[in-house]
Coordinates of C-alpha atoms in Angstrom, one line a residue:
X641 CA -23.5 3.3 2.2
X642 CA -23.0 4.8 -1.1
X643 CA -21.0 8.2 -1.5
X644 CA -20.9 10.8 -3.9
X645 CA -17.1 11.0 -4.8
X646 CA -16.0 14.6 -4.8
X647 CA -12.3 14.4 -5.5
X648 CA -11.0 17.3 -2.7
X649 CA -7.5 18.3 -3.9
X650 CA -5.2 19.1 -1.4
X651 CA -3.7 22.2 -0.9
X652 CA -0.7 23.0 -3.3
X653 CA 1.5 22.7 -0.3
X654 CA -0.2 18.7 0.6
X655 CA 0.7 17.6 -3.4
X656 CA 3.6 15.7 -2.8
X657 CA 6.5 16.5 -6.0
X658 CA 8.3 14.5 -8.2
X659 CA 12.2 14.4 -8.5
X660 CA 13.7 14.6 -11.6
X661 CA 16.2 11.3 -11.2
X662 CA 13.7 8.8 -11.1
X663 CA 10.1 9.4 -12.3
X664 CA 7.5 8.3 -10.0
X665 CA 9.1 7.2 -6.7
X666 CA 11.0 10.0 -5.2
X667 CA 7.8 12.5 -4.5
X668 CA 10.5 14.7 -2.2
X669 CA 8.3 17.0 0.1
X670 CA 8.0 20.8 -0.7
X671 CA 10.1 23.2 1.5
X672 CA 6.9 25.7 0.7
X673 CA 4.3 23.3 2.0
X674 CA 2.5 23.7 5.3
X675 CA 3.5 22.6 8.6
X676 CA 2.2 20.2 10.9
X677 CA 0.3 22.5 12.8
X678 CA -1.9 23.9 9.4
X679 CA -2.7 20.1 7.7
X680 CA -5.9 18.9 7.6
X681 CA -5.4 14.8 8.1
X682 CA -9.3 14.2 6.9
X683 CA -8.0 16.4 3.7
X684 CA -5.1 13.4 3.2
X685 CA -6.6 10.8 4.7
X686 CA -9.4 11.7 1.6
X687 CA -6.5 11.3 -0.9
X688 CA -5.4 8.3 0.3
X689 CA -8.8 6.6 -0.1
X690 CA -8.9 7.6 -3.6
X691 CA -5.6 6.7 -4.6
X692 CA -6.4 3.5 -3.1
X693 CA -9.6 2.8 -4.8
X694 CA -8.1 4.0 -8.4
X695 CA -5.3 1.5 -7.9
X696 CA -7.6 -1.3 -7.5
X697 CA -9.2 -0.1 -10.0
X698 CA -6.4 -0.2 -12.3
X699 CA -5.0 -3.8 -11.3
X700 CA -8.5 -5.1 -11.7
X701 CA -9.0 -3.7 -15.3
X702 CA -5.7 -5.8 -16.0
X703 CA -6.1 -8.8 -13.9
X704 CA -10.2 -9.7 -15.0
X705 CA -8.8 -10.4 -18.4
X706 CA -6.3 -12.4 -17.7
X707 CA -8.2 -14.8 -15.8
X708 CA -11.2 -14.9 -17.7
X709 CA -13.4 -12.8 -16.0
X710 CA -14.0 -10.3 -19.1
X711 CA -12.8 -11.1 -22.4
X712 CA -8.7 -11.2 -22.9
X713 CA -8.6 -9.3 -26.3
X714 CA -5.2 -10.7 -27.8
X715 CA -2.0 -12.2 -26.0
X716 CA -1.6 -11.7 -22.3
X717 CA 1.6 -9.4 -22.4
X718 CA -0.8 -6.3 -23.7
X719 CA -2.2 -6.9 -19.8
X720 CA 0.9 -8.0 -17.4
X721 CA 3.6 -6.3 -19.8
X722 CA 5.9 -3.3 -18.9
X723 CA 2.6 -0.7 -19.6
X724 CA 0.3 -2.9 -18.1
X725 CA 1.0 -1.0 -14.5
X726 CA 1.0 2.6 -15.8
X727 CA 2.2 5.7 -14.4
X728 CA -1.2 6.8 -12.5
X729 CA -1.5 3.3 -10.6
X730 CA 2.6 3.6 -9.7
X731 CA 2.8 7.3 -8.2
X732 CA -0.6 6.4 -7.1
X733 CA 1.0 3.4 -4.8
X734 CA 3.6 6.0 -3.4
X735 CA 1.1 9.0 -2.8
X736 CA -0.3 6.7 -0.5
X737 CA 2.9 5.7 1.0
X738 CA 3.8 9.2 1.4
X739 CA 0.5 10.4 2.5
X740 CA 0.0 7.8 5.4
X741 CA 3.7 8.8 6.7
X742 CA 2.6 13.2 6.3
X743 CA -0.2 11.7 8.7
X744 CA 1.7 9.7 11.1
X745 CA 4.4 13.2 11.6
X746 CA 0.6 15.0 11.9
X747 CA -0.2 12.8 14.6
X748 CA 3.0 13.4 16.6
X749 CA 1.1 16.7 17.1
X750 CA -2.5 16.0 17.5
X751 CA -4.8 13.0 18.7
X752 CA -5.2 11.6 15.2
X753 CA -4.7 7.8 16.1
X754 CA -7.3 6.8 13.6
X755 CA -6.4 8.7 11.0
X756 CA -3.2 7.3 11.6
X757 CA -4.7 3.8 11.9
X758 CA -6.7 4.1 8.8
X759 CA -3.8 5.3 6.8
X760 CA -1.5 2.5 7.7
X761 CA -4.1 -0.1 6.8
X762 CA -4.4 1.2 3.1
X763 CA -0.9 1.5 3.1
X764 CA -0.3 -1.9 3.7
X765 CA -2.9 -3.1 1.1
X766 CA -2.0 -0.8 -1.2
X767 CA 1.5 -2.4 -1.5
X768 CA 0.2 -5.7 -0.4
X769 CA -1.5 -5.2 -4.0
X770 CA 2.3 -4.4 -5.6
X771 CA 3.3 -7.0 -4.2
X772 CA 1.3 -10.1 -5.4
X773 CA 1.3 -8.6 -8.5
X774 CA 5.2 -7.4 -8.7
X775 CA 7.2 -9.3 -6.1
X776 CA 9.9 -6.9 -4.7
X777 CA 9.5 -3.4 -4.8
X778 CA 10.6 0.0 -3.1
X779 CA 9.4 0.4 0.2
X780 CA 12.3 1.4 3.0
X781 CA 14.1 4.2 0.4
X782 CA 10.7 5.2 -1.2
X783 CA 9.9 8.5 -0.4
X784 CA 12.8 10.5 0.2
X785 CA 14.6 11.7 -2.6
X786 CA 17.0 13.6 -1.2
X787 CA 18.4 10.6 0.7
X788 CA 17.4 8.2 -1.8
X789 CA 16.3 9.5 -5.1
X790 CA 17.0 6.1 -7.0
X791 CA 15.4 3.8 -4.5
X792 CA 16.2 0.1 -4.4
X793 CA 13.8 -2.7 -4.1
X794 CA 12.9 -4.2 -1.0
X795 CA 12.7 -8.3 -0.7
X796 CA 8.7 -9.3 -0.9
X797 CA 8.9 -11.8 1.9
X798 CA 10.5 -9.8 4.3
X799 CA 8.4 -6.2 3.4
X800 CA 5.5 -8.9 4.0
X801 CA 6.3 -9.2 7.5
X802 CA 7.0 -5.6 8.0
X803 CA 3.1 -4.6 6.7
X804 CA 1.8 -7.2 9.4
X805 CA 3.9 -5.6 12.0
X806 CA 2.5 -1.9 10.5
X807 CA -1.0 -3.7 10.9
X808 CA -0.7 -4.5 14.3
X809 CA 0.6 -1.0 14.8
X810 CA -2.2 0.7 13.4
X811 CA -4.5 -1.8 15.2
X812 CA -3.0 -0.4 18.1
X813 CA -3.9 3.2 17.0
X814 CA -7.3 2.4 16.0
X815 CA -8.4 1.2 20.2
X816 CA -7.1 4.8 20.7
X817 CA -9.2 8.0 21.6
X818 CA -9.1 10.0 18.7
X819 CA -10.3 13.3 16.6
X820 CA -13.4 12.3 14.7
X821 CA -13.0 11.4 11.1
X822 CA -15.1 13.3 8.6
X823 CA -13.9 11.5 5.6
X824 CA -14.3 8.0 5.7
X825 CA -15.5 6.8 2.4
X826 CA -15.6 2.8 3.6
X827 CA -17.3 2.5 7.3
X828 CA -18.6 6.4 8.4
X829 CA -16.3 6.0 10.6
X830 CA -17.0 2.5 12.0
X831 CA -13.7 1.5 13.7
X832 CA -14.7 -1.6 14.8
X833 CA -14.8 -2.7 11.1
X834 CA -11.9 -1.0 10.2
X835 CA -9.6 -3.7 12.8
X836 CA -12.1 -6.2 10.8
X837 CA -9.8 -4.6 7.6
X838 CA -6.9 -4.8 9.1
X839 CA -7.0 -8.7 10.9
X840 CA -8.8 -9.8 7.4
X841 CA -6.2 -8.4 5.5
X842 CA -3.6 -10.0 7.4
X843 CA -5.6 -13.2 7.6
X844 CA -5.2 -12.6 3.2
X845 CA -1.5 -12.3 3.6
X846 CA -0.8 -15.6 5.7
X847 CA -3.3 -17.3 3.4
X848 CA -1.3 -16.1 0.1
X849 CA 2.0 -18.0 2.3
X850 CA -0.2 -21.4 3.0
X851 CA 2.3 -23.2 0.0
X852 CA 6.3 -22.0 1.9
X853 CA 5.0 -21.8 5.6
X854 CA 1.6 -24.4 5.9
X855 CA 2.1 -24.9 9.5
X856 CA 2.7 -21.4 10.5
X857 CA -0.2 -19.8 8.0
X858 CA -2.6 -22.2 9.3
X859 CA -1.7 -21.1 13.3
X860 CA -1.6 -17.7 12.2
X861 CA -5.1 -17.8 10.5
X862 CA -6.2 -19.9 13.4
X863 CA -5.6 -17.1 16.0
X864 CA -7.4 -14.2 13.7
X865 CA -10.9 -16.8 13.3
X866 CA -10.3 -17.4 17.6
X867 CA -10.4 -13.7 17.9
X868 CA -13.4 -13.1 15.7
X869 CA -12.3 -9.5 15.0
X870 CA -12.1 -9.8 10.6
X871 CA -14.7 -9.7 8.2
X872 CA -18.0 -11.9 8.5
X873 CA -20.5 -9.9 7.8
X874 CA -21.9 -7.9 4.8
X875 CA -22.2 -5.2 6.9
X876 CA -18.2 -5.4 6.9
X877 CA -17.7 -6.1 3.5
X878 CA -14.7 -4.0 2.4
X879 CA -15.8 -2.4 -0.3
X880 CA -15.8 0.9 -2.6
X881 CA -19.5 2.5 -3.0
X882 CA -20.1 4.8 -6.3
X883 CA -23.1 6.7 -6.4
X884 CA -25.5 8.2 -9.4
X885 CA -24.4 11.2 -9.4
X886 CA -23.2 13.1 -12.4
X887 CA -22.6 16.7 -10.3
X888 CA -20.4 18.3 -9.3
X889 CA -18.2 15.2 -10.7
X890 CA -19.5 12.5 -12.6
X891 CA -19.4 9.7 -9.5
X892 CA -20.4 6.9 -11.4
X893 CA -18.3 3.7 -11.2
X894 CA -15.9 4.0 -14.1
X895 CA -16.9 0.1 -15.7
X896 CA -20.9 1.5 -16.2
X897 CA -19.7 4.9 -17.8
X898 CA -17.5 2.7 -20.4
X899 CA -20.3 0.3 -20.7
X900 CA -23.7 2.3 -20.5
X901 CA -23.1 5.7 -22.3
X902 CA -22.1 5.3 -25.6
X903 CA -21.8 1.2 -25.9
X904 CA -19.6 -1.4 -24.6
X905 CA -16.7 -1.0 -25.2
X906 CA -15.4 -4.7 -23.9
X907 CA -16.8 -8.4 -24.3
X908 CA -17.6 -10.4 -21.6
X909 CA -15.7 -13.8 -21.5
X910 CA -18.0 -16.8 -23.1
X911 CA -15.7 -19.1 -20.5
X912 CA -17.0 -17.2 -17.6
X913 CA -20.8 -17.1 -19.0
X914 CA -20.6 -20.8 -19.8
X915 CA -19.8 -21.2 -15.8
X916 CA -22.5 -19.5 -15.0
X917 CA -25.2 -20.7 -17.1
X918 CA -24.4 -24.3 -18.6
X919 CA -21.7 -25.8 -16.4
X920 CA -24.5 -27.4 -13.8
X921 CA -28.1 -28.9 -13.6
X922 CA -29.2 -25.4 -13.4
X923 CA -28.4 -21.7 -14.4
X924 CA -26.3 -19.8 -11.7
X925 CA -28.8 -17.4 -10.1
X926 CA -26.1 -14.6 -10.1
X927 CA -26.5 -14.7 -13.5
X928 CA -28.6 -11.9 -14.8
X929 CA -27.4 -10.2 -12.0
X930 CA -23.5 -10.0 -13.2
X931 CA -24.6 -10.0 -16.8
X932 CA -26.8 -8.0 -18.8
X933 CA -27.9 -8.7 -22.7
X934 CA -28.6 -5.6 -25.0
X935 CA -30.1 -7.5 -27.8
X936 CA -31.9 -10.5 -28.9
X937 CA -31.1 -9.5 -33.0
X938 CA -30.7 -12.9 -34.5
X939 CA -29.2 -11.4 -37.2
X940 CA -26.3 -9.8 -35.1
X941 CA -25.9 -13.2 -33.9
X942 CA -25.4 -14.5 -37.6
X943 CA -22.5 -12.1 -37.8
X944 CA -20.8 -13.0 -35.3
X945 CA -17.0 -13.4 -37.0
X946 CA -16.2 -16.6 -35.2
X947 CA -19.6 -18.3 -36.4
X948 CA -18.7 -21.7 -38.1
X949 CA -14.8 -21.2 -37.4
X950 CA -13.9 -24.5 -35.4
X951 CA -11.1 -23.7 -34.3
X952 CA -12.6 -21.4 -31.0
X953 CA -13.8 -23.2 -28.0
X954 CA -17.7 -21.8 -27.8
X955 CA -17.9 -18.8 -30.6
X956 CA -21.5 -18.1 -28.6
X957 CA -23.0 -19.6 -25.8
X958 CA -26.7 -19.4 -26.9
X959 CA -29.7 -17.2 -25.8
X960 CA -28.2 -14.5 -26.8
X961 CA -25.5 -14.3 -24.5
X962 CA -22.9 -12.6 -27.1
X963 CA -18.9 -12.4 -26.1
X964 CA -16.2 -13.6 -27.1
X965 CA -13.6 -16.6 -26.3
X966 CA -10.4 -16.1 -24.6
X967 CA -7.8 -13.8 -26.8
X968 CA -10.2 -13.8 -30.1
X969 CA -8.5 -10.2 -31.5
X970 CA -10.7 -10.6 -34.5
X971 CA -11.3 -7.7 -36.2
X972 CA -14.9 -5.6 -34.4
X973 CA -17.4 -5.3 -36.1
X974 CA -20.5 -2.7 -35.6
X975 CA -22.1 -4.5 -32.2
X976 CA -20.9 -2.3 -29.1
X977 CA -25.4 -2.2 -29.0
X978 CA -25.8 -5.9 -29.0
X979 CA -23.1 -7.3 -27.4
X980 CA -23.5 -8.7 -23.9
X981 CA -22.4 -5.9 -20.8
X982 CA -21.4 -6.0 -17.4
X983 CA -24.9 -6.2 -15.7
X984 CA -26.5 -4.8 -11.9
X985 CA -23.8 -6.5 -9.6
X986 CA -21.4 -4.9 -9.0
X987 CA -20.5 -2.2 -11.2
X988 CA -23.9 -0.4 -11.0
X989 CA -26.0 -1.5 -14.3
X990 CA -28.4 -3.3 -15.4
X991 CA -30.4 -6.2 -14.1
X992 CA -31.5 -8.9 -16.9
X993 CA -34.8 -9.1 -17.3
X994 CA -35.5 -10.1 -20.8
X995 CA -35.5 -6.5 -21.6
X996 CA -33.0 -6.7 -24.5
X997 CA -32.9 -2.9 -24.3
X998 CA -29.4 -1.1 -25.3
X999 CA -27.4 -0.1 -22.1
X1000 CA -28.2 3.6 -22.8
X1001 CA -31.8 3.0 -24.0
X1002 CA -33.6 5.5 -21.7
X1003 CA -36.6 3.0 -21.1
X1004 CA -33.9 0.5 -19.5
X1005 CA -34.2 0.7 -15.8
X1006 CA -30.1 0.2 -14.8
X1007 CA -28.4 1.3 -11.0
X1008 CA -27.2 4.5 -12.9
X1009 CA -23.4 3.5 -11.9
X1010 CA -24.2 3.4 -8.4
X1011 CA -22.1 0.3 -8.1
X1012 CA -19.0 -0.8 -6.3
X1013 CA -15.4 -2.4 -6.3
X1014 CA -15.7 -5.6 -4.4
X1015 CA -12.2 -5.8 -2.4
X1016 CA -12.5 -8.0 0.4
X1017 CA -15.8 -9.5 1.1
X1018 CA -17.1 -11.5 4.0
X1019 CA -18.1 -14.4 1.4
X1020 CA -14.3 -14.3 0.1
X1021 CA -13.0 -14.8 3.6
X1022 CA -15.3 -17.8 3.7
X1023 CA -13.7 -19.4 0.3
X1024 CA -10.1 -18.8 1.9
X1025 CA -11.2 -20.4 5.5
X1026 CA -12.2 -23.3 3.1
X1027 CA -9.5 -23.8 1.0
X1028 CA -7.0 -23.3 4.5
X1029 CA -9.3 -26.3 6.1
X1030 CA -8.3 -28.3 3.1
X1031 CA -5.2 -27.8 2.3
X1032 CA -3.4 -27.0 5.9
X1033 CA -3.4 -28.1 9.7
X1034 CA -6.3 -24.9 10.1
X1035 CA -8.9 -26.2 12.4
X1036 CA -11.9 -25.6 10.4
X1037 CA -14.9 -27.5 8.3
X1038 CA -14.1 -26.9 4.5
X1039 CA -17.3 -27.7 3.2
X1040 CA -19.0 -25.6 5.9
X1041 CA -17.0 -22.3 4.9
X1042 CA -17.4 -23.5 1.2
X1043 CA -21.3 -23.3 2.0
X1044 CA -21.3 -20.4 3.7
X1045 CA -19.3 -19.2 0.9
X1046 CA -21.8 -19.6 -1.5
X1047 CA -24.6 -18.5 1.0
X1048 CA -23.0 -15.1 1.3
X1049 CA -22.4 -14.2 -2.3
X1050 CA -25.5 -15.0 -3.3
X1051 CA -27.5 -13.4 -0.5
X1052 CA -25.0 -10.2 -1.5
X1053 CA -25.8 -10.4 -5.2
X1054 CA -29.5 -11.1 -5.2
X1055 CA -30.3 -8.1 -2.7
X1056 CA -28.2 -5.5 -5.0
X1057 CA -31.2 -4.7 -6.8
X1058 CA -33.6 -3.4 -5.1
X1059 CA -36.4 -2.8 -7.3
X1060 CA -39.0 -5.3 -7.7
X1061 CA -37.7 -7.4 -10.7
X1062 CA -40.0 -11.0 -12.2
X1063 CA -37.0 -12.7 -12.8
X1064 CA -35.4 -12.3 -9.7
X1065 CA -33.4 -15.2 -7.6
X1066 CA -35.5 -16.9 -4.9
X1067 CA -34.1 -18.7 -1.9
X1068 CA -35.0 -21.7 -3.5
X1069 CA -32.9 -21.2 -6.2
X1070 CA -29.9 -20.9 -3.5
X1071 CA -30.7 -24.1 -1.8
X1072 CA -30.5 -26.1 -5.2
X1073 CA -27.3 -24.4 -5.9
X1074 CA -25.7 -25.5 -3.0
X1075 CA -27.0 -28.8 -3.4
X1076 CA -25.7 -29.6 -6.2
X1077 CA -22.0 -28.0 -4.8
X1078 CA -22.3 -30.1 -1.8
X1079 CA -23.4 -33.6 -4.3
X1080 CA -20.5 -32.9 -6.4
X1081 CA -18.0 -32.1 -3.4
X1082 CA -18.7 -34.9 -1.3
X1083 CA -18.1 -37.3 -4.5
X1084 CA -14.9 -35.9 -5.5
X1085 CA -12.2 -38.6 -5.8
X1086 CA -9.6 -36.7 -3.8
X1087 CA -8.9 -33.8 -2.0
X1088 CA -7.3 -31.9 -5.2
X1089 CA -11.1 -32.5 -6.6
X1090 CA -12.7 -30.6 -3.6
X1091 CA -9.6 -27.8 -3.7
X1092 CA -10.9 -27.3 -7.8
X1093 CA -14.7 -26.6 -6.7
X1094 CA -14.1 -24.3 -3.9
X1095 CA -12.0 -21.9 -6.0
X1096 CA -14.3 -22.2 -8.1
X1097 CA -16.9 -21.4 -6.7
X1098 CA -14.7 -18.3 -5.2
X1099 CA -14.1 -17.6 -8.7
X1100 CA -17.8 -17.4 -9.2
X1101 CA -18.3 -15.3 -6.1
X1102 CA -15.7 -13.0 -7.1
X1103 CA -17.0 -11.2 -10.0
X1104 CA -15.5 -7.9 -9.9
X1105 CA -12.3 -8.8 -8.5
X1106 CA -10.0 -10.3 -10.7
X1107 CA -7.0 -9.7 -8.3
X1108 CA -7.8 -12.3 -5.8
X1109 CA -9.2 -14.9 -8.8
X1110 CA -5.5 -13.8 -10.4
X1111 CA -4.3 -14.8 -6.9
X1112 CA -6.3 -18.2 -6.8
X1113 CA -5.1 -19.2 -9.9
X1114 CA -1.4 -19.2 -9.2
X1115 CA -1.5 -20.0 -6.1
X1116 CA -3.7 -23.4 -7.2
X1117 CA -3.6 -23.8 -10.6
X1118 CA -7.7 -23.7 -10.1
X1119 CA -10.4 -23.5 -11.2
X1120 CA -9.9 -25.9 -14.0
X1121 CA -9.6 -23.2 -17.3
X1122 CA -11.0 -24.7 -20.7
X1123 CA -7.6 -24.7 -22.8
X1124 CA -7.4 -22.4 -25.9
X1125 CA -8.0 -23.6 -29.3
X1126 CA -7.1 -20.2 -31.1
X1127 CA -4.8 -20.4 -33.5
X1128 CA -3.0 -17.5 -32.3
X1129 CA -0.4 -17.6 -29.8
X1130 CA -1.5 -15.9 -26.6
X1131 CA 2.0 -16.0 -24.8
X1132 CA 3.4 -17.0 -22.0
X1133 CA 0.6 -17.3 -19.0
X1134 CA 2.0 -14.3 -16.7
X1135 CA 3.3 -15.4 -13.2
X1136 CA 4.0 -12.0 -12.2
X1137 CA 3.6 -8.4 -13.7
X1138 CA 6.4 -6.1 -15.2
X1139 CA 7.9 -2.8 -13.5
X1140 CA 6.6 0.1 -15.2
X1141 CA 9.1 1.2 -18.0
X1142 CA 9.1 5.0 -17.1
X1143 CA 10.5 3.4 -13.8
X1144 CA 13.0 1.2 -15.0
X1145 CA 14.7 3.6 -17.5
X1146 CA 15.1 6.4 -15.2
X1147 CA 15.9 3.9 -11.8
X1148 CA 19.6 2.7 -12.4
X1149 CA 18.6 0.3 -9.3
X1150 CA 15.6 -1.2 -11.0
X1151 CA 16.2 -4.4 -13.5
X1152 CA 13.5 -5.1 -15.3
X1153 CA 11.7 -8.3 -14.6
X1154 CA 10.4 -11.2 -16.6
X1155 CA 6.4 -12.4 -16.5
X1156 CA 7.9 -15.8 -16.0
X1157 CA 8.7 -14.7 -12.8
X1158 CA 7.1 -15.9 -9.6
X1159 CA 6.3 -13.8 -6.7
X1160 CA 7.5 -15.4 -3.1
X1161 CA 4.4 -17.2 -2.3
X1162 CA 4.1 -18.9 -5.5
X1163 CA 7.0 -21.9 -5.3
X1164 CA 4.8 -23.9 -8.0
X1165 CA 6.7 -25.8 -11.1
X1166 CA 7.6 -23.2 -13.9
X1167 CA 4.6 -24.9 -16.0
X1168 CA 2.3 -25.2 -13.4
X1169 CA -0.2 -22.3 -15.5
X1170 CA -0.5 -22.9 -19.0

């Protein structure tokens, strides 16, 4: 269901203040603000939904790059570097901390259990997401800045276990009567998918630990797939919905309005194009549906600066499918009209359909930005259940989930448009996809061969999401990454992300970190990524 985002402020005495000892963590509570009995939890819970959504958004702007999803324009460190986690996603991670905890003292004096629930589950991703990306980071001092206004680090592994113990609890709340929720921007208030969030998302969590604990992440992932209560579905896809609207705020997803108003203003990734249109015996049928062409100008293609420059790895892919290789900071010339955009799926643009129409032509036909952020689907669930049957004692048919895998994304992708299109993927074309997955899985020499086609595949189901991909890729070292020809030195592949600086110079307990360093799950060599 797609929402118009109205951004509903809370009332001055809701906004949660910042300390002056350390920048972004202390958010001490105002002795002005209003009391238990006058809070609206709909009003926070509201908050906390949008905080949580522009933090994914922010971590997904930095991590699609990195793994080739969109173009990487110059070295990695401009991406995973002290910056690359700015000040908006950072107090946005403890807004949400702080906001979920005003609700749980609300529901000490109302029946608010699913409020409650609700709030604890994007609390939990919402750090979950810190986490994979930072490794340790304030969680038991955050918050209270009278008691603690230079908050130390917690250890990742262990806050892991606490946010699986706070999902159980807000499970808990959730099979609790309740007050009616008039502000869920997710599910209308579907609860049932909701516990779906929370098992799924602790499902994620054991899956992420499959490489330090394979014997206890496959029984714990066993138990959630018994219990049948995470996401399967489409109908339970976790997801983020934008609409078209442009009134009273503009409620269009954020990657159309930078893509579809004035010109792009990024490059896809030729890597990630090649996948999907000459890596197999035919053309992915997601194809026109993730990317869009604005021009068939031979003559921009001409002037293309890495034409004739051996030295990059594809330059251009052909049929006018214009980007750029991995880190090429060359020099941009006039072509934000002709250079290949995000397309329908999922960030609301448009579909390919040979119209070679700029992205703000007014006779293009485009989803107006009524897209959405992709954050836990039921196909991804299906590429994790696959790569746990592989690579663990998880009692479970890899190819079968890798299948269904496949099955779900495209079924997703192909109905996103809904106008009648000639172009358009067929079921057909979904068979002979998987046919040729299947033929090259079941020839693969070993078992390491099989682990490198199901991610990626979920590398190719992912689009949109370059936080799980980012996931994938240190976790396996897959899905086998063409190597870099440029001449210029990207630097060193990022393991892990560093603190913001605003928090480390005004934190005397935070030490900055180095992007060589590897979050707990990840216990692969040092040169495991290059």
């Amino acid at each position: 269901m797609r929402h118009t985002i109205t951004k509903i402020f809370l009332v001055i005495g809701l906004i949660m203040t910042i300390g002056c000892e350390t920048t972004d963590l202390n958010l001490q509570d105002n002795p002005n603000e209003l009391g238990p009995e006058s809070a609206d939890p709909n009003f926070i819970l509201n908050k906390i939904q949008l905080n949580f959504n522009d933090i994914f958004n922010g971590m997904n702007e930095k991590t699609m790059p990195i793994v080739r999803m969109e173009h990487l324009y110059g070295a990695y460190g401009s991406y995973a570097g002290s910056d690359a986690l700015n000040f908006g996603q950072w107090f946005d991670t403890y807004a949400v901390l702080k906001n979920s905890n005003l609700i749980d003292a609300l529901g000490e004096h109302r029946e608010i259990s699913h409020h409650q629930g609700i709030a604890k589950i994007l609390k939990a991703y919402t750090l979950v997401l810190n986490i994979d990306l930072l490794n340790d980071i304030p969680y038991s001092e955050a918050g209270d800045g009278v008691n603690f206004p230079q908050p130390k680090t917690d250890d990742a592994k262990g806050l892991y276990l606490e946010l699986i113990a706070e999902l159980d609890r807000a499970i808990v709340l959730l099979n609790m009567d309740s007050d009616k929720i008039t502000s869920d921007m997710f599910f209308n208030g579907n609860i049932e998918n909701w516990i779906k969030v929370a098992n799924t998302l602790k499902l994620k969590m054991y899956f992420n630990q499959r490489l330090i604990d394979p014997a206890g992440s496959a029984a714990a992932i066993n138990t959630i797939v018994t219990e049948g209560k995470y996401i399967q579905t489409q109908s339970e896809d976790f997801q983020f919905a934008y609409s078209n609207a442009t009134t009273p705020t503009d409620s269009r997803h954020p990657r159309f309005k930078d893509n579809y108003i004035k010109g792009a203003n990024v490059f896809m990734s030729n890597f990630y194009m090649y996948l999907l249109k000459d890596s197999k015996l035919m053309v992915d049928p997601r194809l026109r549906y993730y990317i869009y062409r604005q021009s068939n100008d031979n003559e921009k293609i001409e002037a293309i600066p890495c034409k004739g420059d051996t030295g990059f790895n594809f330059c251009y892919i052909g049929d006018y499918y214009y980007g750029r290789d991995h880190g090429d900071d060359d020099g941009i010339p006039s072509d934000t009209q002709s250079r290949t955009i995000f397309g329908a799926y999922p960030f609301g643009g448009a579909y390919d359909n040979d119209n070679f129409l700029t992205g703000f032509d007014s006779d293009l036909t485009t989803l107006e930005g009524a897209g959405i952020n992709p954050i836990m689907l039921s196909s991804y669930v299906d590429f994790m259940l696959a790569e746990t049957s592989l690579t663990t004692s998880f009692t479970g048919d890899s190819k079968a989930y890798l299948v269904a895998g496949i099955t779900k994304s495209m079924n997703k992708v192909t109905s996103f448009v809904k106008t009648e299109v000639t172009k358009a993927a067929i079921d057909s074309d979904t068979a002979a996809y998987i046919k040729i997955v299947t033929t090259e899985y079941d020839a693969a020499a070993d078992d390491a061969e099989k682990l490198d086609i199901i991610v990626r595949e979920y590398y190719l189901a992912a689009f949109g999401n370059g936080i799980e991909t980012y996931n994938s890729h240190r976790r396996t070292g897959y899905p086998s990454l063409i190597p870099t020809n440029l001449i210029k030195d990207l630097g060193i592949y990022p393991r892990s992300f560093l603190y913001p600086t605003d928090e480390v110079n005004s934190n005397a307990n935070f030490k900055q970190k180095k992007v060589t360093d590897q979050v707990f799950w990840d216990i692969n060599d040092a040169d495991f990524i290059n």
